[in-house]
XYZ file of C-alpha atoms in Angstrom:
316
model
C -10.542 14.103 -6.090
C -6.964 14.447 -5.325
C -5.174 13.045 -7.732
C -3.975 8.888 -7.079
C -0.395 9.241 -5.656
C 1.272 5.636 -6.787
C 2.099 5.286 -11.053
C 2.096 1.447 -10.880
C 3.857 0.307 -14.113
C 5.234 4.298 -14.672
C 8.464 5.121 -14.314
C 11.665 2.978 -13.205
C 11.450 -0.249 -11.664
C 12.402 -1.110 -7.926
C 13.306 -4.963 -8.477
C 16.699 -4.250 -7.578
C 15.869 -2.432 -4.791
C 15.416 -4.441 -1.090
C 13.323 -2.520 0.867
C 9.886 -0.523 -0.483
C 8.143 1.584 1.759
C 4.811 2.122 1.505
C 2.332 4.990 3.319
C -1.181 4.661 2.668
C -3.760 6.813 4.591
C -6.949 5.968 6.668
C -10.285 7.133 5.597
C -13.030 8.389 7.070
C -16.724 7.526 5.372
C -18.698 10.966 4.653
C -21.625 9.576 4.614
C -22.193 5.733 4.846
C -25.951 4.352 3.405
C -26.380 0.641 3.658
C -29.063 -1.295 1.807
C -30.989 -4.280 2.035
C -28.674 -7.626 3.132
C -28.307 -9.266 -0.480
C -28.963 -12.657 -1.155
C -24.617 -13.369 -0.580
C -24.865 -11.447 2.662
C -23.350 -8.271 1.724
C -25.359 -5.457 1.990
C -25.337 -2.283 -0.811
C -23.580 0.283 -0.393
C -23.094 3.711 -1.310
C -20.890 5.398 0.696
C -17.961 8.360 0.282
C -15.120 8.072 0.962
C -12.221 10.319 2.472
C -8.766 9.618 3.038
C -7.408 11.773 6.117
C -3.898 12.643 7.209
C -3.486 9.237 9.781
C -1.099 6.706 7.819
C 0.433 3.293 8.253
C 3.260 2.250 6.811
C 4.222 -0.968 4.911
C 7.860 -1.825 4.464
C 8.832 -4.984 2.110
C 12.024 -6.249 1.904
C 13.645 -8.687 0.237
C 13.429 -12.086 2.385
C 13.841 -16.325 1.669
C 10.129 -16.481 3.741
C 6.918 -14.584 3.778
C 6.684 -13.107 7.420
C 4.695 -10.256 9.216
C 6.176 -7.709 11.658
C 4.597 -4.378 13.746
C 4.682 -1.680 15.842
C 3.125 1.228 16.873
C -0.694 2.008 17.084
C -2.690 -1.395 18.651
C 0.297 -3.509 17.520
C -0.440 -6.327 19.791
C -4.026 -6.640 18.450
C -2.422 -7.158 15.093
C -2.003 -10.557 13.277
C 1.342 -11.647 12.468
C -0.236 -14.288 9.931
C -2.329 -15.185 6.964
C -5.362 -13.343 9.344
C -4.046 -10.359 8.192
C -4.839 -8.748 5.524
C -1.400 -7.320 4.592
C -0.047 -10.962 4.193
C -3.082 -12.269 2.204
C -2.168 -9.365 -0.268
C 1.681 -10.540 -0.864
C 0.029 -13.998 -1.591
C -2.571 -12.981 -3.667
C -0.245 -10.802 -5.738
C 2.310 -13.421 -5.790
C -0.076 -16.263 -7.182
C -1.140 -13.521 -9.659
C 2.657 -13.089 -10.976
C 3.494 -16.663 -10.403
C 6.155 -16.421 -7.552
C 6.644 -17.416 -4.489
C 5.763 -14.877 -1.795
C 9.194 -14.233 -0.726
C 9.009 -11.131 1.405
C 9.185 -9.329 5.210
C 6.648 -7.297 5.531
C 6.689 -4.715 8.565
C 3.815 -2.187 9.273
C 3.851 0.684 11.324
C 0.880 2.014 12.404
C -1.025 4.866 12.994
C -4.571 3.736 12.623
C -6.305 2.567 14.773
C -7.256 -1.600 14.930
C -11.000 -2.393 14.365
C -11.558 1.163 14.533
C -13.688 1.895 11.494
C -10.371 3.911 9.586
C -9.805 1.051 7.515
C -6.506 0.214 9.338
C -6.284 -3.463 7.708
C -7.383 -2.413 3.994
C -4.839 0.426 4.273
C -2.490 -2.207 4.765
C -3.287 -4.840 2.333
C -3.374 -1.663 0.182
C 0.240 -0.571 0.670
C 1.399 -4.289 0.866
C 0.113 -4.664 -2.511
C 2.081 -1.227 -4.007
C 4.957 -2.122 -1.622
C 5.286 -5.389 -3.259
C 4.973 -4.602 -6.643
C 7.931 -1.976 -6.609
C 9.916 -4.495 -4.757
C 9.411 -7.143 -6.934
C 9.311 -5.468 -10.433
C 5.839 -6.926 -11.099
C 4.645 -3.572 -12.948
C 0.776 -3.975 -12.664
C -1.222 -1.428 -13.794
C -3.861 0.700 -11.723
C -6.316 -1.612 -12.795
C -4.721 -4.895 -12.399
C -4.115 -3.396 -8.248
C -7.669 -2.742 -8.198
C -8.649 -5.826 -9.379
C -6.536 -7.437 -6.710
C -7.353 -4.780 -3.788
C -11.449 -5.833 -4.421
C -10.751 -9.253 -3.893
C -9.296 -8.809 -0.150
C -11.830 -6.170 0.616
C -14.268 -3.398 0.092
C -12.446 -0.219 1.903
C -8.960 -1.954 -0.077
C -8.899 -0.126 -3.470
C -9.691 3.029 -1.811
C -6.375 2.917 -0.182
C -5.071 3.129 -2.755
C -6.358 6.304 -4.304
C -7.020 8.084 -1.615
C -8.430 11.461 -2.012
C -12.089 11.839 -1.977
C -14.181 9.195 -3.638
C -17.593 7.831 -3.947
C -18.100 4.085 -3.091
C -20.589 1.611 -4.156
C -21.357 -2.474 -4.746
C -20.081 -3.426 -1.353
C -17.640 0.059 -1.734
C -15.145 -1.554 -3.829
C -16.463 0.312 -7.260
C -14.614 3.895 -7.257
C -15.710 7.144 -8.628
C -14.228 9.971 -7.935
C -15.704 13.333 -5.878
C -14.270 16.461 -6.570
C -13.949 17.961 -3.325
C -12.433 21.651 -3.143
C -10.121 22.880 -0.249
C -9.001 21.404 2.867
C -10.984 20.107 5.988
C -9.578 19.882 9.552
C -10.653 16.322 11.511
C -10.359 14.946 15.233
C -10.450 11.948 15.376
C -11.231 10.493 19.292
C -10.136 6.697 19.491
C -12.087 4.344 21.887
C -10.668 2.500 24.506
C -11.731 -1.013 22.601
C -12.167 -2.113 18.587
C -15.610 -3.088 17.300
C -16.337 -5.585 15.183
C -17.718 -4.635 11.908
C -19.829 -7.673 11.091
C -21.012 -7.576 14.331
C -22.103 -3.441 13.848
C -24.001 -4.690 10.717
C -25.818 -7.817 12.317
C -27.082 -5.418 15.007
C -28.432 -3.343 11.679
C -30.089 -5.800 10.129
C -31.593 -6.792 13.672
C -32.396 -3.570 14.133
C -34.616 -3.354 10.681
C -36.391 -6.528 11.354
C -37.604 -5.806 14.894
C -39.282 -2.543 13.412
C -40.121 -4.143 9.759
C -38.182 -1.330 8.585
C -38.747 -0.942 4.523
C -34.843 -0.711 3.841
C -34.628 1.675 1.049
C -32.070 1.541 -1.832
C -28.650 3.222 -0.596
C -27.093 6.470 -2.069
C -25.589 9.844 -0.757
C -27.467 12.735 0.104
C -26.634 15.807 -3.269
C -26.134 18.216 -0.590
C -23.458 16.249 0.810
C -21.839 16.425 -2.637
C -22.527 20.115 -3.391
C -20.589 20.779 0.221
C -17.202 19.342 -0.924
C -17.834 20.670 -4.395
C -17.798 24.039 -2.510
C -15.027 22.919 -0.055
C -17.816 24.421 2.569
C -17.333 22.711 5.725
C -20.065 24.022 7.391
C -22.695 22.725 4.724
C -20.612 19.306 5.166
C -20.591 19.251 8.494
C -24.617 19.368 8.257
C -24.786 16.660 5.527
C -23.077 13.909 7.276
C -24.406 10.831 7.709
C -23.776 6.860 8.409
C -26.584 4.374 9.056
C -24.112 2.351 10.914
C -24.146 4.403 14.070
C -27.490 3.268 16.005
C -26.699 -0.259 15.896
C -23.130 0.906 17.136
C -24.127 2.754 20.052
C -26.476 -0.007 20.003
C -23.514 -2.292 21.410
C -21.371 0.264 22.758
C -23.077 3.017 24.289
C -20.295 5.132 25.392
C -20.102 6.387 22.192
C -22.934 8.599 22.528
C -21.231 10.424 24.938
C -18.113 10.564 22.667
C -20.000 12.307 20.398
C -22.179 14.590 22.382
C -18.405 15.600 23.925
C -17.234 16.635 20.472
C -20.614 18.587 19.796
C -20.613 20.479 22.797
C -17.120 21.867 22.348
C -17.861 23.416 19.140
C -17.736 20.844 15.978
C -19.689 21.301 12.947
C -20.281 18.021 12.640
C -19.967 14.518 14.164
C -19.626 10.879 12.815
C -19.478 7.281 13.487
C -16.085 6.638 11.682
C -17.041 3.784 9.561
C -18.257 0.375 11.819
C -16.516 2.630 14.529
C -15.501 2.826 17.686
C -13.790 5.611 16.108
C -15.707 8.822 16.574
C -14.738 12.059 13.744
C -15.342 15.360 14.204
C -15.309 18.318 11.650
C -14.076 21.790 12.608
C -13.713 25.173 11.076
C -10.683 25.619 10.979
C -6.802 24.407 13.167
C -7.782 26.725 15.995
C -11.436 25.282 16.453
C -10.068 21.554 16.127
C -7.792 21.989 19.175
C -10.235 22.962 21.177
C -12.464 20.355 20.323
C -9.806 17.994 20.617
C -8.594 19.317 23.811
C -12.078 18.856 24.931
C -12.270 15.014 24.043
C -9.036 14.114 25.458
C -11.003 14.743 28.961
C -13.589 12.589 28.207
C -13.612 9.371 29.812
C -14.694 7.222 27.006
C -11.789 8.155 24.929
C -8.338 6.754 24.761
C -6.625 8.849 22.380
C -7.209 11.931 20.259
C -5.976 12.476 16.764
C -5.998 15.810 14.657
C -5.411 15.381 11.008
C -6.703 17.202 7.288
C -8.333 15.487 4.271
C -7.988 14.627 2.094
C -5.075 13.027 1.676
C -2.888 10.771 -0.913
C -3.623 7.376 -1.783
C -0.665 4.503 -1.590
C 2.683 5.957 -2.560
C 5.894 4.652 -2.206
C 8.297 6.721 -0.218
């Protein structure tokens, strides 16, 4: 796992600064194993998070009141009130340290909205780090992690970046060794997909089939591929339990996955709960070939290339 990019509590504070910008990465789940439904309505998960070089930026500026603005990828679909995780992150941090959440947050988005790449969670992590720096609150990494976990299952990983195992609801983070870099191509869909809807469909399918659901876990082959930095082995080990329910809800995703495979991707994967599809390539040349093929696919709105792993939330 790449070392955490942010160092809360270390170095000079920014409490006299009027504006702080934090860059935070998207994630792809290299493995996503979903256990049985728990009494609290969540599922036990075992996942391997992998941060990639698609980013949002969160700028926190001194203000008299809490406000939120947005530009970039999917901006029309981003809520600009208390529904937004970045807004809630600022409120939570302010409440924790006993101050008023007087800050203007501006999101510059490069991560797709409702795309399975944790863009909202990334914004929440970015807001925590930006407000901590702007207000000079000096919270430790562990304290910020605790706040992040209250906001959502994917938020803690966005603080750290790199590659890591996520367990529990995904909020318990353990570093995973990943050598080298991996070439990714991401195909954005024309419409988003609701994460709760995908999990409900998974539960429905399992109940209909009367499946015995095993405890969640990650295949050792995937971890071995990461340790070796072997993209071919990694491509063969990619797994996502949410693929079947997501494709059931959105059959066009199957066409996207097949288009990337036919173009030469060595691994195909639904990113999180979708609908973004991720494709692993052996090198930059092959990634360009896969990207060109996907750009021509009717089921694809836009294509982006990125390297992984990427650094977590960090002040620019």
